[in-house]
Structures are given as structure tokens and as C-alpha cells.
Short mmCIF file of C-alpha atoms and ligand atoms in Angstrom, two decimals:
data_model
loop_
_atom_site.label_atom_id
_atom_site.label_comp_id
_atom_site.label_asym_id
_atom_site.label_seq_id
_atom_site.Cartn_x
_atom_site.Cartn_y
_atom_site.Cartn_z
CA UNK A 773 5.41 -3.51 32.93
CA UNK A 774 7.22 -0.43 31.99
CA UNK A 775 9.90 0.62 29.30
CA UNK A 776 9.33 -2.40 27.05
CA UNK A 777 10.96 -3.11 23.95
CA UNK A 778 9.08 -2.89 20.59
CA UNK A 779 9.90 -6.85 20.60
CA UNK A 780 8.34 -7.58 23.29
CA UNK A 781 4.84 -4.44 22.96
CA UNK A 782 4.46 -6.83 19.30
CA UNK A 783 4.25 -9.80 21.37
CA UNK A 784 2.43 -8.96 24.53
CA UNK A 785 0.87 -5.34 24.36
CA UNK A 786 -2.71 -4.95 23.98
CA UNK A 787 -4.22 -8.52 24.47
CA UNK A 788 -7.35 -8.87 25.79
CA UNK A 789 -7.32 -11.73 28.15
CA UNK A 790 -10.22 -13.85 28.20
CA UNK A 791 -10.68 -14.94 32.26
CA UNK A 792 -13.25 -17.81 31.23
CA UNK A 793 -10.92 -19.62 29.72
CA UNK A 794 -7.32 -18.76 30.40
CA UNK A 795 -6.28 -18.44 26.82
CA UNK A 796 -3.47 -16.82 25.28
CA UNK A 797 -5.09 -15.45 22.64
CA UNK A 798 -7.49 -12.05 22.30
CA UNK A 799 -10.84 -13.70 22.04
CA UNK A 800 -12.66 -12.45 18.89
CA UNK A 801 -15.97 -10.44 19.19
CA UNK A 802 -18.12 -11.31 16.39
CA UNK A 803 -21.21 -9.58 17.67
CA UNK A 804 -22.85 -5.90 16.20
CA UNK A 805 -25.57 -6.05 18.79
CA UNK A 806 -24.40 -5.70 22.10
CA UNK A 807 -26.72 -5.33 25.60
CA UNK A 808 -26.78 -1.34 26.30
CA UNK A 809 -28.54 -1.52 29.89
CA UNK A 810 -25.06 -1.77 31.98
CA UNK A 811 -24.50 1.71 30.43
CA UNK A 812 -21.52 0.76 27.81
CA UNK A 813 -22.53 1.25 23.95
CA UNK A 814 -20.40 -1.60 22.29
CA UNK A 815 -20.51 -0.96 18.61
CA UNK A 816 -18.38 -1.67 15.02
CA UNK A 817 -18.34 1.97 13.75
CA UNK A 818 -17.95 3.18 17.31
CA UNK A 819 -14.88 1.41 16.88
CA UNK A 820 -14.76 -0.01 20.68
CA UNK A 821 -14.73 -2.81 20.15
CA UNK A 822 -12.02 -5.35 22.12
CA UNK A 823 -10.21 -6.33 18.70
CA UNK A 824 -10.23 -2.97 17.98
CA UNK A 825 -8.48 -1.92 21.32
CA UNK A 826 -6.10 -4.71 21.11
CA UNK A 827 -4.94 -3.73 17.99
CA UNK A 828 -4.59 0.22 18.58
CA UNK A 829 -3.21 -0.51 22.13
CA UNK A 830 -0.01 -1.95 20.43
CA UNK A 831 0.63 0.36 17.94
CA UNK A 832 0.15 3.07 20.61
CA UNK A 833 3.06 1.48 22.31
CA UNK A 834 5.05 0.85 19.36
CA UNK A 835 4.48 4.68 17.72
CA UNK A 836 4.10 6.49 21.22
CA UNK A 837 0.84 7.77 20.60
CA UNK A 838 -1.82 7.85 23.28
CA UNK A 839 -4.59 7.18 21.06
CA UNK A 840 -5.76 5.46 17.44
CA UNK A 841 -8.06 4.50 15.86
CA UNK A 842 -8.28 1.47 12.80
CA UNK A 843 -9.70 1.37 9.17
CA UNK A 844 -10.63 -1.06 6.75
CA UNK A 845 -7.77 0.28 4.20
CA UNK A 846 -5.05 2.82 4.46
CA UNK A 847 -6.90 5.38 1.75
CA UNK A 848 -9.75 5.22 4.57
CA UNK A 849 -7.38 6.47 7.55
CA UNK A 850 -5.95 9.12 5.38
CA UNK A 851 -8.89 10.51 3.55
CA UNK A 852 -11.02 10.48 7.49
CA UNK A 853 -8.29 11.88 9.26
CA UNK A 854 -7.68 14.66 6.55
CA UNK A 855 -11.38 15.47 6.23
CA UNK A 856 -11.51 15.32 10.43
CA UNK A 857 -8.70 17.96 10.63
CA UNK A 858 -9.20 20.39 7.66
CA UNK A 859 -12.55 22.29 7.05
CA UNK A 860 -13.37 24.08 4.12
CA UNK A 861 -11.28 27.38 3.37
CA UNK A 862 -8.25 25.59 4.91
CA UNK A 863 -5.37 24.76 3.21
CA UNK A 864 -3.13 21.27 3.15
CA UNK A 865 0.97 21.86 2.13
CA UNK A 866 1.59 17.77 1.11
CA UNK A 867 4.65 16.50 -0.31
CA UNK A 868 4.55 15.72 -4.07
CA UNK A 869 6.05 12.24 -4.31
CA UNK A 870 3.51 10.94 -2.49
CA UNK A 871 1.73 7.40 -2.84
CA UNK A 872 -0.16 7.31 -6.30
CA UNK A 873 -3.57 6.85 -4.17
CA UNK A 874 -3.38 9.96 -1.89
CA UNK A 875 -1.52 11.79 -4.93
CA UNK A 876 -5.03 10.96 -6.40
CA UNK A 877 -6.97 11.61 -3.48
CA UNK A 878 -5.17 15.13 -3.12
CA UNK A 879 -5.78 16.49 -6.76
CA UNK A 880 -9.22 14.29 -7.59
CA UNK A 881 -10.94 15.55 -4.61
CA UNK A 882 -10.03 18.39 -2.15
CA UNK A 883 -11.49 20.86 -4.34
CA UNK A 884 -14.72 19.33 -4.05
CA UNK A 885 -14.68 19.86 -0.39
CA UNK A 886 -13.46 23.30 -0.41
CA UNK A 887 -9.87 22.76 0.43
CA UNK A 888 -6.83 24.16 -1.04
CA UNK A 889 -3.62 22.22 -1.32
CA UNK A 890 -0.15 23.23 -2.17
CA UNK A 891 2.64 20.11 -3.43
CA UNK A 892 5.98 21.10 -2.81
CA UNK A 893 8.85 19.44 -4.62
CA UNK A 894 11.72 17.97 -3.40
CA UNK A 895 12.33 17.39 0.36
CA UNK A 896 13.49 20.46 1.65
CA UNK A 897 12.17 21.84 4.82
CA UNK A 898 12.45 25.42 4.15
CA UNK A 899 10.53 24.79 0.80
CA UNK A 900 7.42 23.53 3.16
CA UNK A 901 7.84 26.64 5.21
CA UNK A 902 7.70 28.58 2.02
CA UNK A 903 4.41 27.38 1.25
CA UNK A 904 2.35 28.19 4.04
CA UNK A 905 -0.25 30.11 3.60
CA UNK A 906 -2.69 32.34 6.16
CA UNK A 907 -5.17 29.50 6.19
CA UNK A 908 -3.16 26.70 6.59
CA UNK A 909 -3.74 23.93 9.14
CA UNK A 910 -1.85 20.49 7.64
CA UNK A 911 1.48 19.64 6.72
CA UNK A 912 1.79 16.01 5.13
CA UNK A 913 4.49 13.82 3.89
CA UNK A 914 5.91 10.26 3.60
CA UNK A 915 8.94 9.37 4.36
CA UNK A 916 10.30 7.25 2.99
CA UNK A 917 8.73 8.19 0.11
CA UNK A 918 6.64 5.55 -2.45
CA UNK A 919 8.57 4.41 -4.91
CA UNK A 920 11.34 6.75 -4.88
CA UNK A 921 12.72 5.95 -1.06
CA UNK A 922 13.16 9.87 -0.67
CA UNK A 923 13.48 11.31 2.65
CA UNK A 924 12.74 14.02 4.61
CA UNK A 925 14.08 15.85 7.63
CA UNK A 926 11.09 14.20 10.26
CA UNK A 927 12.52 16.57 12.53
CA UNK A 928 12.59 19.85 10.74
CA UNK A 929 9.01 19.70 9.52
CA UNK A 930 7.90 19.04 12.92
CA UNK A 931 9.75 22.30 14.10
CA UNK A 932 8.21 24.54 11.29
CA UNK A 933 4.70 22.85 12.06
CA UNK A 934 4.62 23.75 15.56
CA UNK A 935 6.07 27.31 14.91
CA UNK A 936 3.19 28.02 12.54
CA UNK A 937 0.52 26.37 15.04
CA UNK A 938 -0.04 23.45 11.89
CA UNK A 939 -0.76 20.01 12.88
CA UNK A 940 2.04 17.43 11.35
CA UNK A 941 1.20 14.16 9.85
CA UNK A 942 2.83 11.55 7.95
CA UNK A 943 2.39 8.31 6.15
CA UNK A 944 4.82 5.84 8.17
CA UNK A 945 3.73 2.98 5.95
CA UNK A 946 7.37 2.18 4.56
CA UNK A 947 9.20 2.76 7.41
CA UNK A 948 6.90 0.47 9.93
CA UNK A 949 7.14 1.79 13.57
CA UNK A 950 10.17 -0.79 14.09
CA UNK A 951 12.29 1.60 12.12
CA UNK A 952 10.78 4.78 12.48
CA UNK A 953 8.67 6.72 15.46
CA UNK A 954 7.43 10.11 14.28
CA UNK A 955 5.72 11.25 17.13
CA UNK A 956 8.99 10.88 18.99
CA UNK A 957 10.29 13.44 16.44
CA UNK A 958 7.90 15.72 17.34
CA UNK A 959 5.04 14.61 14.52
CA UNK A 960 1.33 14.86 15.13
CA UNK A 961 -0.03 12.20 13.49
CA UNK A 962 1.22 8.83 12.17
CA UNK A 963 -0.78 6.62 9.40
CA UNK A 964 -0.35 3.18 8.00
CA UNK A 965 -1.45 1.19 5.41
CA UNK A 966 -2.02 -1.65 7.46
CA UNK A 967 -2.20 -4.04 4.51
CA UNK A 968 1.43 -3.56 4.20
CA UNK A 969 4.04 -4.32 7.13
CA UNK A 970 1.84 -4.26 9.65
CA UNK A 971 -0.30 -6.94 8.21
CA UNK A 972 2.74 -8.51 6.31
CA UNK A 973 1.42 -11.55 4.97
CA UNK A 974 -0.56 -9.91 1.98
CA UNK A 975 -3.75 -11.35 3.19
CA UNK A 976 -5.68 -7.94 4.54
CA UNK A 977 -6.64 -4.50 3.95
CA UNK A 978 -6.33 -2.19 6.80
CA UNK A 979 -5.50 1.39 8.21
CA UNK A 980 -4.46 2.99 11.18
CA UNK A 981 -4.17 6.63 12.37
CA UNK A 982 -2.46 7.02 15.90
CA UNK A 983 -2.14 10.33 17.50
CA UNK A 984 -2.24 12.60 20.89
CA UNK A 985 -5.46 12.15 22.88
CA UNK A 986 -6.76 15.46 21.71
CA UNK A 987 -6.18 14.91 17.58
CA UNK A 988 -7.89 11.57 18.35
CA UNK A 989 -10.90 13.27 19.66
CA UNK A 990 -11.24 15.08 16.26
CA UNK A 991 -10.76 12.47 14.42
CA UNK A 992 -13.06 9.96 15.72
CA UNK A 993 -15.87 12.48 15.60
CA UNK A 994 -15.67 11.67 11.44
CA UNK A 995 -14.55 8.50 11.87
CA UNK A 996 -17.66 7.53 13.10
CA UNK A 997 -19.86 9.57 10.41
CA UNK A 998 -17.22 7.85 7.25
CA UNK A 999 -18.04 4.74 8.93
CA UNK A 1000 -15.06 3.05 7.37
CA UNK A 1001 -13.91 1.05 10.85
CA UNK A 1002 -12.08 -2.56 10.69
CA UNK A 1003 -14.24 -5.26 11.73
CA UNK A 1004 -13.08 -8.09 14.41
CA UNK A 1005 -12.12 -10.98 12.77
CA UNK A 1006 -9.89 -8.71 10.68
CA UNK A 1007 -8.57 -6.92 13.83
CA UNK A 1008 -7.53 -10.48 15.35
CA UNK A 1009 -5.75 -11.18 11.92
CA UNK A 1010 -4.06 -7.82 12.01
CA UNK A 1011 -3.03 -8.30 16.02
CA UNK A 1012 -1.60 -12.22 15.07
CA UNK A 1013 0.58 -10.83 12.47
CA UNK A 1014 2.04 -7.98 14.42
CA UNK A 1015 3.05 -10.32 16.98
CA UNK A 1016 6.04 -11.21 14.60
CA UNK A 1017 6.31 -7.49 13.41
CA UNK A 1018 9.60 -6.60 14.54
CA UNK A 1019 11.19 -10.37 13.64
CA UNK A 1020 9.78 -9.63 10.16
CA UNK A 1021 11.21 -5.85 9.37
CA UNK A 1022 14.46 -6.66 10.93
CA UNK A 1023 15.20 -9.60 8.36
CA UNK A 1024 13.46 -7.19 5.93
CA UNK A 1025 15.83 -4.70 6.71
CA UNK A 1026 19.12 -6.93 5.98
CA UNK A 1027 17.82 -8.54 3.58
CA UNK A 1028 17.28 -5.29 1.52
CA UNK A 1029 21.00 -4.09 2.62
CA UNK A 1030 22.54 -7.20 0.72
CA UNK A 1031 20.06 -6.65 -2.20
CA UNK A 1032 21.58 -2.94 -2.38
CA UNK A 1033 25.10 -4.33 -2.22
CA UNK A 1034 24.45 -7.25 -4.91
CA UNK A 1035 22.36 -4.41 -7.39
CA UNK A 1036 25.65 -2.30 -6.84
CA UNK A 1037 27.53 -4.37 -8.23
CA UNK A 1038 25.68 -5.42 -11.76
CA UNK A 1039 26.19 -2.86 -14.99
CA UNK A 1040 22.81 -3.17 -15.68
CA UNK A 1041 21.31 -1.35 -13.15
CA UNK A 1042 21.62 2.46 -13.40
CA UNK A 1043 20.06 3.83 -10.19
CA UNK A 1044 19.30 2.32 -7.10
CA UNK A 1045 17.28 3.95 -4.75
CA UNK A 1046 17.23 3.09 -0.73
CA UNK A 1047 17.20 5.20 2.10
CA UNK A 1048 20.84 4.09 3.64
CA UNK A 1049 22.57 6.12 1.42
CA UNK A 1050 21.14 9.49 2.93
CA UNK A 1051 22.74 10.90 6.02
CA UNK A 1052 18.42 12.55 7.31
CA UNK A 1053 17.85 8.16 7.36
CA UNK A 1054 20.06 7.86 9.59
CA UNK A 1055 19.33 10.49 11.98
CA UNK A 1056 15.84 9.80 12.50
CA UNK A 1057 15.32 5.64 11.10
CA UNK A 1058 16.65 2.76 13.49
CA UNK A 1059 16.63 0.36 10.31
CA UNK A 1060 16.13 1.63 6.85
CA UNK A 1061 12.91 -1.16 5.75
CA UNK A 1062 12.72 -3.47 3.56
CA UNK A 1063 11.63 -1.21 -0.25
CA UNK A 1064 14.14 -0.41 -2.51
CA UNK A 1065 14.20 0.16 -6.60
CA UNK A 1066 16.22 0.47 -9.21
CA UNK A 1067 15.99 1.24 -12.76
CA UNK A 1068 17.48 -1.01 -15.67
CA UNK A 1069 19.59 0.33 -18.74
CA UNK A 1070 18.62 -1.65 -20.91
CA UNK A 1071 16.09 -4.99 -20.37
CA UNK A 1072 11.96 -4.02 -20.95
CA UNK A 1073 11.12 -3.43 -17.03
CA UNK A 1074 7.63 -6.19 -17.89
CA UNK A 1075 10.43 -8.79 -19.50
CA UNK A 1076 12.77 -8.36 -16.19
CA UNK A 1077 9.38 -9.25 -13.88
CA UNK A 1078 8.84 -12.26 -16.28
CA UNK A 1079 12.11 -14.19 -16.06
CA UNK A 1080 11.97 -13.92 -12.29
CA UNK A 1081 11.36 -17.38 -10.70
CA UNK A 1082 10.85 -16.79 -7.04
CA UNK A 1083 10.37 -12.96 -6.39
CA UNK A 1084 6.96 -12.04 -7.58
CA UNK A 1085 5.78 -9.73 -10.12
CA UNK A 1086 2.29 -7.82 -7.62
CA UNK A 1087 0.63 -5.03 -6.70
CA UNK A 1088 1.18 -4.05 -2.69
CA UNK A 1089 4.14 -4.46 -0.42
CA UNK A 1090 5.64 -5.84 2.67
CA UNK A 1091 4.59 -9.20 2.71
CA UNK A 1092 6.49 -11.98 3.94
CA UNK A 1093 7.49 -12.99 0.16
CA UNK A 1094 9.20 -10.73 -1.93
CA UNK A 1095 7.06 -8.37 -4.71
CA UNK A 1096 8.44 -6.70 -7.50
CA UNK A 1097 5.93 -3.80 -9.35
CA UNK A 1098 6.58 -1.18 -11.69
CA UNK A 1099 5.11 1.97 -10.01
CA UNK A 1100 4.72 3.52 -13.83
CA UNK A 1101 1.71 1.12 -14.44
CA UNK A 1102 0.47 0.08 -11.10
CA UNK A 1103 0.35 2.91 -7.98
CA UNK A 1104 1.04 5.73 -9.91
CA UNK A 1105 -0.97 5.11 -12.87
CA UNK A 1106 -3.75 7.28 -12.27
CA UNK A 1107 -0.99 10.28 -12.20
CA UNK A 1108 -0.29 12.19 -15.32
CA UNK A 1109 2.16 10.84 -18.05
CA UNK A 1110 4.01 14.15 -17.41
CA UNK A 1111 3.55 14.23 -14.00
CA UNK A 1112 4.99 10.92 -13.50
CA UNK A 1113 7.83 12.14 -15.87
CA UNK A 1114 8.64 14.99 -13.70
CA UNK A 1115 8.59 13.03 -10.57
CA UNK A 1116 11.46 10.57 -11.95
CA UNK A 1117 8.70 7.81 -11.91
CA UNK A 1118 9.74 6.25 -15.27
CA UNK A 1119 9.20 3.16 -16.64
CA UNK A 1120 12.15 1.40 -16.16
CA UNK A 1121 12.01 1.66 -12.43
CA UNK A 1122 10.95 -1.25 -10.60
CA UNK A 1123 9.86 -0.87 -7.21
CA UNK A 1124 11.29 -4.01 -4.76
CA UNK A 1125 9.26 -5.23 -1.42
CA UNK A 1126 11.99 -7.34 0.22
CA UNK A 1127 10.45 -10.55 2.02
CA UNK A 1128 11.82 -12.71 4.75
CA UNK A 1129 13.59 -15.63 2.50
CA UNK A 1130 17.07 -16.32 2.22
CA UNK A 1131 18.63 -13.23 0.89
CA UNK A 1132 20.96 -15.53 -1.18
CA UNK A 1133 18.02 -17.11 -3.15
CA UNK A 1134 17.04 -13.41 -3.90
CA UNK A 1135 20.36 -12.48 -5.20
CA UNK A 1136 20.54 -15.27 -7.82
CA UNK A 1137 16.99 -15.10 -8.94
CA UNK A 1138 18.02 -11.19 -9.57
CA UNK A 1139 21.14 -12.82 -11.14
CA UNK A 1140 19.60 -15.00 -13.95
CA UNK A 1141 17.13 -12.58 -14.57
CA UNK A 1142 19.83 -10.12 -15.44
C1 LIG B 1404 2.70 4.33 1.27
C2 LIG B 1404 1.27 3.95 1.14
N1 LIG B 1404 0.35 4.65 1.79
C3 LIG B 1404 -0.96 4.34 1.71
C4 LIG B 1404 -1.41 3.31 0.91
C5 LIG B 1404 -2.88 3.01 0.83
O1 LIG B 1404 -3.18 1.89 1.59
P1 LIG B 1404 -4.40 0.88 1.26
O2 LIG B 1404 -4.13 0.27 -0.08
O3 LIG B 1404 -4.37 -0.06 2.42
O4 LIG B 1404 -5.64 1.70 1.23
C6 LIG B 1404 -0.47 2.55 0.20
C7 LIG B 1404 -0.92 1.43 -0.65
O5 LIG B 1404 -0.18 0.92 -1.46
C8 LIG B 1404 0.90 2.88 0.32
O6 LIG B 1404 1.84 2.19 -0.34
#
């Protein structure tokens, strides 16, 4: 059926119906070694593989991408599709609040390959225009940004990308394609850490890159030489738990709103950051996710995470239960004590992955820990 709605692609879109027995459910293909004489090579790292298609055929739907391909973590989809779509000589303009990984990624190990990077600061469109360069061939950014919420005109760098003949990608991790669809704004590419919403129940690591036909060409091409493809039985994990993607993000999504509200209102907090209170959010985001943080006047950010009863002090995000991390020592780590000073990533921010419970509960477990 045609014109679905992103409800209904979680649900349906992309299962592989098993004829023998009728069942509901994608069957899972455990095999590497499959017969070649009926002329189809069946293979893990070919990624062709049913669970493979199942999976990529929904998020096609639910990002508007005609191809995609899936990863066994989110650094592998970024770090294959970059190396698939910049050779050496080229030159990469990224944003600079960027997840602490690629951040890493970015600085530790372009140069080895012969590429040349430029971070801009701050979100403005023009300044990305400003740094391209003869040899350029990739814009990147993430929107909303990790763990500062920032945002970025979607739009705009789309525009500028196809005026300088660039390919566009982003990291839509955050958003999840139930509040955000890139390609619709005219991006390239779209990535996700799977591990995060898509997978939602912090029990995977996974990737995805989705794209036009023709990008997915290129990238597959490496893909299959990196050899970092998601095997079956976590592909039938990833498609169960996207069933109830869109259920999931939307409680996410108002059960963040009333966190906002509630952190509003206490003098201890002295920032909050979320994406509703930018007018570019809601231009191009249906629902504005479930991340926020904050920063504390006065309690130790490590004493806040230990009075909490019920929200949990981890690593990774948008799970069903609610996380709470300080970005200074966890994802951005690895990035310079000044660096992280000049990117406002200080140590009495806490970065907030709003689950699925009562948002009342929430509130006064924030309450008594305040
Ligand atoms: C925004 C964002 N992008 C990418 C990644 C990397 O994903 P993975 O840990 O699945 O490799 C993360 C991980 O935290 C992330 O938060």
C-alpha cells in the first residue's frame, strides 16, 4: 500500500514473510554459506541478506531514501560512508560540536588518509559556505547536536551543498526519523547510531547509512572491503524494536517537554538546553526527541547522578529507561580539556536521555535529587 504513515512503515514495512509457515514474524537467516548454483550470491558482508533487507527496507520508508545499508555500530556507518565518498586530496567541512566519537574520528584520523577537514563553529549556514574549499566534496553535521541540542538550518546546508556540487550528510541519531527526515530537506545522506532510538532498549550496537540509489552504490563498494556489516540475529533484534519506534519517540518527546517545563522552574539549574526553544526546530523537526541537558549552579554534577533513584547514571542514549551522563567524562572525553572548554561542554552539564516511564516519577526523582 501507498502513502503510509511512519506508524504503520515501523509496524509493517520491510518483513520478510516466510510462506512455509505463515508467520508474522521475519524469519531469521543464520546461515554464512549459502548454495550459489541458482545464480544469487547470499552473503553477511555482501550485506543481502533477508534481515538485512528487512531492516533497511523500513528505514528507507521512514527516511525516504531509496537505498541503505546496516553496520555493526554507528562509528562503522560513519567512518565507511566517509571513506566511500572522500578520496585523498579531498576535503570534509564538518560541524564542530559534533559527537565526541566522530569529533575523534575527524581529528585522530583523516590525516592519515590524506584528507583535509575544516570544523566550523557555531551553526550558521553562511559560515559552512565560507569554508569551502576547491577540493571539497562533504558537508557534515548533526542536528540536533550531542550534548548541546544545537541546531542547524537542515534546509540551508542542503541549498549551499547542491550549489557547490558537495554531497550533504548528517548524523540523524538524536532526532530519530519520527521527528526528523533529512532527505526530505534536500540532504544526501542520513546516519544513525542504531544502538540508540532505533534500537531503544539499550541492548545492541548498530549503524545505518540510507541514501539515493546512486550514493548507495558508492558506498557499498567500501562497505564490503571495511567489512563491518550487522549480522542476522542482530538485524531481527533491531527490526522487533523498531516496530514500536514511533510509540517510543512520541512519549519520548512529551516526556522531555514536561522535564523542560519542571527544570524551568528549579533555581538550581542554570541552563537548559532542548531544541523547542529554537524557531530552525520547528521548521524542519515534527517532535523535538527525547535529549535534553542542563547544567547545575551549584551541586558536584557525579553527586547529582548519585542521589538519583530511578533515572540512571550510563553511557549511551535512547533507551526505553531514562540515562543521565556527563558528556565532560564520558563521549567527549577523548576531546581536549580546552577544546571541550570552548565548545561549552563543561562539567556541570549533564546530558538527559528521556525514557518512556511516567514523566511524573521523573520529575520527583529530579526533585529529591535537587
Ligand atoms: C549522535 C551519535 N552519533 C554516533 C554515535 C556512534 O554510535 P555507536 O556508538 O553506535 O558507534 C553516537 C554514540 O553515542 C552518537 O551519540
Amino acid at each position: 500500500m501507498k502513502n503510509l504513515s511512519p506508524q504503520t512503515h515501523c509496524v509493517h514495512t520491510g518483513t520478510q514473510f516466510d510462506e512455509q509457515t505463515q508467520g508474522v514474524n521475519s524469519p531469521i537467516y543464520t546461515s554464512s554459506a549459502y548454495g550459489y548454483l541458482n545464480g544469487v550470491r547470499l552473503y553477511p558482508r555482501y550485506y543481502n541478506l533477508p534481515n538485512q533487507k528487512a531492516v533497511v527496507e523500513k528505514l528507507c520508508a521512514l527516511e525516504y531514501a531509496e537505498g541503505g545499508l546496516l553496520f555493526a555500530s554507528g562509528m562503522a556507518a560513519i567512518t565507511t560512508a566517509i571513506l566511500a565518498l572522500v578520496k585523498k586530496g579531498e576535503h570534509i567541512v564538518f560541524q564542530n560540536n559534533l559527537y565526541g566519537g566522530t569529533h575523534y574520528f575527524v581529528t585522530s584520523d583523516l590525516e592519515k588518509y590524506g584528507i583535509e577537514f575544516t570544523l566550523v563553529e557555531g551553526m550558521n549556514p553562511e559560515d559552512y559556505a565560507k569554508a569551502i574549499q576547491a577540493n571539497t566534496k562533504l558537508i557534515y553535521v548533526e542536528t540536533p547536536s550531542n550534548p548541546l541540542l544545537k541546531v542547524i538550518d537542515l534546509q540551508a546546508i542542503a541549498e549551499i551543498s547542491k550549489a557547490n556540487n558537495l554531497v550533504s550528510m548528517i548524523d540523524n541519531t538524536f532526532a530519530s526519523p519520527i521527528n526528523q527526515n533529512p532527505i526530505k530537506l534536500g540532504i544526501d545522506v542520513v546516519m544513525h547510531s542504531a544502538t540508540k532510538y532505533l534500537g531503544g532498549h539499550s541492548d545492541m550496537c548498530a549503524g545505518a547509512i540510507v541514501s539515493s540509489a546512486k550514493i548507495m552504490e558508492k558506498v557499498y563498494h567500501t562497505a564490503i572491503n571495511f567489512g563491518g556489516n550487522m549480522d542476522s540475529q542482530a538485524c531481527y533484534l533491531l527490526e522487533r524494536s523498531m516496530k514500536t519506534l514511533a510509540l517510543r519517540v512520541e512519549r519520548q518527546n512529551q516526556n522531555a517537554q514536561k522535564l523542560v517545563d519542571f527544570l524551568g522552574t528549579q533555581n538550581e539549574i542554570s541552563q537548559i538546553y532542548y531544541p523547542s526553544s529554537d524557531p530552525i526546530a520547528h521548521k524542519q523537526m515534527s517532535g523535538f526527541g527525547g535529549m535534553l541537558s542542563f547544567e547545575l549552579k551549584t551541586i558536584d554534577s557525579q553527586e547529582f547522578m548519585k542521589r538519583l533513584k530511578l533515572i540512571f547514571p550510563a553511557l549511551s542514549l535512547g533507551g526505553v529507561e531514562s540515562t543521565i551522563c556527563s558528556p565532560y567524562n564520558t563521549s567527549h572525553l577523548k576531546i581536549s580539556q580546552a577544546e571541550r572548554d570552548r565548545l561549552g561542554i563543561k562539567n556541570s552539564l549533564l546530558r538527559f536521555s528521556v525514557g518512556i516511564e511516567d514523566a511524573n516519577d521523573l520529575i520527583n526523582d529530579l526533585r529529591q535529587a535537587l
